[in-house]
Coordinates of C-alpha atoms in Angstrom, one line a residue:
X1 CA 111.6 -121.1 -78.1
X2 CA 111.4 -119.2 -81.3
X3 CA 113.2 -116.0 -82.4
X4 CA 112.3 -113.8 -85.3
X5 CA 115.3 -113.8 -87.6
X6 CA 115.9 -111.2 -90.3
X7 CA 119.0 -112.6 -91.9
X8 CA 122.0 -115.0 -91.3
X9 CA 125.2 -113.6 -92.7
X10 CA 128.1 -116.0 -93.0
X11 CA 131.8 -115.0 -93.3
X12 CA 131.1 -111.6 -91.6
X13 CA 134.4 -109.8 -90.8
X14 CA 133.1 -106.5 -89.4
X15 CA 131.0 -107.9 -86.5
X16 CA 133.7 -108.8 -84.0
X17 CA 137.1 -110.4 -84.4
X18 CA 137.9 -113.1 -86.9
X19 CA 135.5 -114.8 -89.3
X20 CA 132.0 -114.8 -87.9
X21 CA 128.5 -115.7 -88.6
X22 CA 126.1 -112.9 -87.7
X23 CA 122.5 -113.5 -86.8
X24 CA 120.3 -110.5 -87.3
X25 CA 117.1 -110.5 -85.2
X26 CA 114.0 -108.3 -85.9
X27 CA 112.8 -105.4 -83.9
X28 CA 114.5 -102.2 -82.6
X29 CA 113.4 -99.6 -80.1
X30 CA 115.4 -96.9 -81.9
X31 CA 114.6 -95.1 -85.1
X32 CA 118.0 -93.8 -86.2
X33 CA 117.8 -91.3 -89.1
X34 CA 120.8 -93.0 -90.7
X35 CA 119.6 -96.6 -90.2
X36 CA 121.0 -98.9 -92.9
X37 CA 119.0 -101.9 -91.8
X38 CA 115.4 -100.6 -91.8
X39 CA 114.1 -104.1 -92.1
X40 CA 115.3 -104.6 -88.5
X41 CA 113.2 -101.8 -87.0
X42 CA 109.7 -103.3 -87.0
X43 CA 109.2 -106.5 -85.0
X44 CA 106.6 -107.9 -87.4
X45 CA 107.7 -109.9 -90.5
X46 CA 108.0 -108.0 -93.7
X47 CA 108.2 -108.7 -97.4
X48 CA 110.5 -106.5 -99.5
X49 CA 109.9 -106.1 -103.2
X50 CA 112.8 -105.0 -105.4
X51 CA 111.0 -103.9 -108.6
X52 CA 114.2 -103.6 -110.6
X53 CA 114.9 -107.3 -110.1
X54 CA 111.5 -108.6 -111.1
X55 CA 111.4 -110.6 -114.3
X56 CA 107.6 -110.9 -114.3
X57 CA 107.7 -114.7 -114.2
X58 CA 104.5 -114.9 -112.3
X59 CA 105.6 -117.7 -110.0
X60 CA 104.6 -115.6 -107.0
X61 CA 101.0 -115.4 -108.1
X62 CA 100.3 -119.0 -107.6
X63 CA 102.3 -119.1 -104.3
X64 CA 100.3 -116.3 -102.7
X65 CA 97.1 -117.3 -100.9
X66 CA 96.1 -113.7 -100.4
X67 CA 96.2 -112.4 -104.0
X68 CA 98.8 -109.8 -103.1
X69 CA 100.6 -110.5 -106.4
X70 CA 99.2 -110.1 -109.9
X71 CA 100.0 -109.3 -113.5
X72 CA 98.8 -106.2 -115.4
X73 CA 99.8 -106.0 -119.1
X74 CA 102.5 -108.6 -118.5
X75 CA 104.0 -106.7 -115.6
X76 CA 104.1 -107.8 -112.0
X77 CA 102.1 -105.7 -109.5
X78 CA 102.3 -106.1 -105.7
X79 CA 99.6 -105.0 -103.3
X80 CA 101.2 -104.7 -99.8
X81 CA 97.9 -104.2 -98.1
X82 CA 96.9 -107.8 -99.1
X83 CA 100.3 -109.2 -98.1
X84 CA 100.4 -111.3 -94.9
X85 CA 104.2 -111.7 -95.0
X86 CA 104.1 -115.4 -95.0
X87 CA 107.2 -115.7 -97.2
X88 CA 105.9 -118.3 -99.6
X89 CA 106.4 -116.1 -102.6
X90 CA 110.1 -115.5 -101.8
X91 CA 110.6 -119.3 -102.1
X92 CA 109.5 -119.4 -105.7
X93 CA 110.8 -116.0 -107.0
X94 CA 113.1 -116.6 -109.9
X95 CA 114.5 -113.1 -110.1
X96 CA 115.2 -112.8 -106.4
X97 CA 113.0 -109.7 -106.4
X98 CA 111.2 -110.8 -103.2
X99 CA 113.0 -110.9 -99.9
X100 CA 111.3 -112.1 -96.7
X101 CA 112.5 -110.5 -93.4
X102 CA 111.3 -112.1 -90.1
X103 CA 111.5 -115.9 -90.2
X104 CA 110.4 -117.6 -87.0
X105 CA 113.2 -120.0 -86.1
X106 CA 113.9 -122.2 -83.0
X107 CA 117.3 -122.4 -81.4
X108 CA 117.6 -126.1 -82.4
X109 CA 116.7 -125.1 -86.0
X110 CA 119.3 -122.3 -86.1
X111 CA 122.2 -123.9 -84.3
X112 CA 123.3 -126.5 -86.9
X113 CA 123.8 -123.7 -89.5
X114 CA 125.9 -121.7 -87.0
X115 CA 128.1 -124.7 -86.2
X116 CA 128.9 -125.4 -89.8
X117 CA 131.7 -122.9 -89.9
X118 CA 133.3 -123.8 -86.5
X119 CA 136.6 -124.6 -88.1
X120 CA 136.8 -121.1 -89.6
X121 CA 135.9 -119.5 -86.3
X122 CA 138.6 -121.6 -84.5
X123 CA 141.3 -120.8 -87.0
X124 CA 140.6 -117.1 -87.2
X125 CA 139.6 -116.3 -83.7
X126 CA 136.0 -115.7 -84.8
X127 CA 132.6 -116.9 -83.7
X128 CA 129.0 -116.0 -83.8
X129 CA 127.5 -112.5 -83.4
X130 CA 123.9 -111.7 -82.5
X131 CA 122.8 -108.4 -84.0
X132 CA 119.6 -106.6 -85.2
X133 CA 117.7 -104.5 -85.1
X134 CA 118.2 -104.9 -81.4
X135 CA 118.8 -108.5 -80.6
X136 CA 118.2 -108.1 -76.9
X137 CA 114.5 -107.3 -77.5
X138 CA 114.4 -111.1 -77.8
X139 CA 116.6 -111.6 -74.8
X140 CA 115.4 -115.0 -73.7
X141 CA 115.9 -116.4 -77.2
X142 CA 119.4 -114.9 -77.2
X143 CA 120.1 -116.4 -73.8
X144 CA 119.2 -119.9 -75.0
X145 CA 121.1 -119.6 -78.3
X146 CA 124.2 -118.1 -76.7
X147 CA 124.2 -120.9 -74.1
X148 CA 124.1 -123.6 -76.7
X149 CA 126.9 -121.8 -78.7
X150 CA 129.1 -121.8 -75.6
X151 CA 128.4 -125.4 -74.9
X152 CA 129.8 -126.1 -78.4
X153 CA 132.9 -124.0 -77.7
X154 CA 131.9 -121.0 -79.9
X155 CA 133.1 -117.5 -79.2
X156 CA 130.1 -115.2 -78.8
X157 CA 129.4 -111.5 -79.4
X158 CA 126.3 -109.4 -78.7
X159 CA 125.8 -106.3 -80.9
X160 CA 123.5 -104.0 -79.0
X161 CA 122.4 -100.3 -78.9
X162 CA 122.1 -100.6 -75.2
X163 CA 118.5 -99.3 -74.9
X164 CA 117.4 -102.4 -73.1
X165 CA 116.3 -103.5 -69.6
X166 CA 119.1 -104.5 -67.2
X167 CA 117.4 -107.9 -67.0
X168 CA 118.2 -108.5 -70.7
X169 CA 121.8 -107.8 -70.2
X170 CA 121.9 -110.1 -67.1
X171 CA 120.3 -112.9 -69.1
X172 CA 123.0 -113.0 -71.8
X173 CA 126.0 -111.9 -69.7
X174 CA 127.2 -115.4 -68.7
X175 CA 127.3 -116.6 -72.3
X176 CA 128.7 -113.5 -74.0
X177 CA 132.4 -113.1 -74.6
X178 CA 132.2 -109.5 -75.8
X179 CA 129.6 -106.8 -76.2
X180 CA 129.7 -104.7 -79.4
X181 CA 128.2 -101.5 -78.1
X182 CA 126.8 -98.6 -80.1
X183 CA 127.5 -95.1 -78.7
X184 CA 125.8 -92.6 -81.0
X185 CA 125.8 -89.4 -78.9
X186 CA 126.7 -88.2 -75.4
X187 CA 124.3 -85.3 -75.1
X188 CA 120.7 -86.5 -74.5
X189 CA 119.1 -83.9 -76.8
X190 CA 121.4 -84.9 -79.7
X191 CA 120.6 -88.6 -79.1
X192 CA 116.8 -87.9 -79.1
X193 CA 117.1 -86.0 -82.3
X194 CA 119.1 -88.8 -84.0
X195 CA 117.3 -91.8 -82.7
X196 CA 114.0 -90.8 -81.1
X197 CA 114.9 -91.9 -77.6
X198 CA 117.0 -90.8 -74.6
X199 CA 120.4 -92.2 -74.1
X200 CA 120.3 -92.2 -70.2
X201 CA 119.7 -96.0 -70.1
X202 CA 122.3 -96.6 -72.8
X203 CA 125.1 -94.9 -71.0
X204 CA 124.1 -96.4 -67.7
X205 CA 124.1 -99.9 -69.2
X206 CA 127.5 -99.3 -70.8
X207 CA 129.0 -98.5 -67.4
X208 CA 127.2 -101.5 -65.9
X209 CA 128.6 -104.0 -68.5
X210 CA 132.1 -102.5 -67.8
X211 CA 131.6 -102.9 -64.0
X212 CA 130.8 -106.6 -64.6
X213 CA 134.2 -107.1 -66.2
X214 CA 132.9 -107.9 -69.7
X215 CA 134.9 -107.0 -72.8
X216 CA 133.4 -104.1 -74.8
X217 CA 134.0 -102.9 -78.3
X218 CA 132.4 -99.6 -78.9
X219 CA 131.1 -98.6 -82.3
X220 CA 130.5 -94.9 -83.1
X221 CA 128.6 -94.2 -86.3
X222 CA 129.9 -90.9 -87.6
X223 CA 127.2 -88.9 -89.3
X224 CA 128.0 -85.3 -90.3
X225 CA 125.6 -82.6 -89.0
X226 CA 124.0 -85.1 -86.7
X227 CA 126.5 -86.5 -84.1
X228 CA 129.8 -85.2 -85.5
X229 CA 130.1 -82.7 -82.6
X230 CA 129.9 -85.5 -80.0
X231 CA 133.3 -87.2 -80.5
X232 CA 135.2 -85.3 -77.8
X233 CA 132.5 -86.0 -75.1
X234 CA 132.3 -89.7 -76.2
X235 CA 136.1 -90.0 -76.0
X236 CA 136.1 -88.6 -72.5
X237 CA 133.4 -91.1 -71.5
X238 CA 135.1 -94.1 -73.1
X239 CA 138.5 -93.2 -71.5
X240 CA 136.9 -94.1 -68.1
X241 CA 136.1 -97.6 -69.1
X242 CA 138.3 -100.4 -67.7
X243 CA 137.3 -103.2 -70.2
X244 CA 137.2 -101.3 -73.5
X245 CA 139.1 -103.3 -76.1
X246 CA 138.8 -101.0 -79.1
X247 CA 136.6 -98.4 -80.8
X248 CA 135.4 -98.4 -84.4
X249 CA 134.5 -95.2 -86.0
X250 CA 131.9 -96.2 -88.6
X251 CA 131.6 -93.9 -91.6
X252 CA 128.0 -93.3 -92.4
X253 CA 126.9 -94.4 -95.9
X254 CA 123.6 -94.1 -97.7
X255 CA 123.6 -97.5 -99.6
X256 CA 120.3 -98.6 -98.0
X257 CA 118.0 -96.4 -100.0
X258 CA 116.8 -99.3 -102.1
X259 CA 115.8 -101.2 -98.9
X260 CA 113.5 -98.3 -97.8
X261 CA 111.9 -98.3 -101.2
X262 CA 111.5 -102.1 -101.3
X263 CA 109.7 -102.0 -97.9
X264 CA 107.7 -98.8 -98.7
X265 CA 109.2 -97.2 -95.6
X266 CA 110.0 -93.5 -95.3
X267 CA 113.6 -92.9 -96.3
X268 CA 115.3 -90.8 -93.6
X269 CA 118.9 -91.2 -94.7
X270 CA 120.9 -88.0 -94.6
X271 CA 122.4 -86.7 -97.8
X272 CA 125.9 -85.6 -96.7
X273 CA 128.5 -88.3 -96.3
X274 CA 131.6 -87.9 -94.0
X275 CA 134.8 -86.7 -95.5
X276 CA 138.1 -88.6 -95.0
X277 CA 139.6 -85.8 -93.0
X278 CA 136.5 -85.7 -90.7
X279 CA 136.9 -89.4 -89.9
X280 CA 140.7 -89.0 -89.3
X281 CA 140.0 -86.1 -86.9
X282 CA 137.5 -88.2 -85.0
X283 CA 140.0 -91.0 -84.7
X284 CA 142.7 -88.6 -83.6
X285 CA 140.5 -87.3 -80.8
X286 CA 139.9 -90.8 -79.5
X287 CA 143.6 -91.8 -79.7
X288 CA 144.5 -88.7 -77.7
X289 CA 142.6 -90.3 -74.9
X290 CA 144.8 -93.5 -75.3
X291 CA 141.9 -95.3 -76.9
X292 CA 142.6 -98.1 -79.4
X293 CA 140.9 -97.1 -82.6
X294 CA 140.2 -99.5 -85.5

C-alpha cells in the first residue's frame, strides 16, 4: 500500500514528546485561512518553484519530459500548466529552487528511514508522528505504518484536525500512543469562517477519543481576530476531558507566504500577529481550568 508523502522531518521537537520524526501526508479537508502548510491541502502531487533560489543552470530542462521548463534570455521560466508533477526536475535542480510535494511511498519503503533514529527516540522519550495535511485521509496507510512502528517498539503520535470518519480513528487507535488534536474554535460559525467546514464532527471525535481512554494533546492555533474570542469556551470543553495530557497554544505566524507563491496558490494568511500579552492571557484562561499548558 502506498501513501502520498509531502515531507519527512527528522529531529522534530514540536510534534509530540522527545525527539521525533514527523511524516507529513498530503491532502486536507480543511482550508484554514492561516494554514502554514498549503502544500498539504491538495491531495494531488505538486511542484513548488522558488524563483529567488533559481540559478538558471538549465538542468531541469533536460529532465522534464513535458517541456514545462525553459530558458528565455538566460533566465529560467516555468509553465505550471505543462507540469505533470513527476518530480524528476527536483532531483537535478542545483539551486534547490524546485521542491516536489507528494511522493508515493510504500510502508516498506518508508519504514527503514523512520527506524534510523530509534536510539534518539528511546533516549528522549520520542518517536514518530504522522501529520499532514490531514494524515487520516489516508487512514489505511496510516494503520499499516503505525502497526509496523509499534512492532518495532516505536512510540507513535497522530496529529489530526479531527474532521475524519469514525472508521479512520478506529483503524489507527490500537497503534497510536497519543493523539495531537487541533481545536481551532468552539462555535460552529467561527469554525466555518476560519476553515470552511463545520466543527461538529471534530468535537464529537475529540470526545470519542477521550472515551476510548487514549491520551490527547490539544493544540490551539491562536489567530487574532479569527478565533481569539474562543479560548474561554475551548477551555470549558477541554476541562471535561479525562485523558488530556497538555495543551499547546500555538502563536500564529505568517512565514509561509513564500510557499503560497512557489505553488501559485492564493495567499490567505492574515496580517495581524498575536501579541505576547494575548498569548499569555489565553494560557491564563486555560490554567484557570486546571489545564496543563505548554
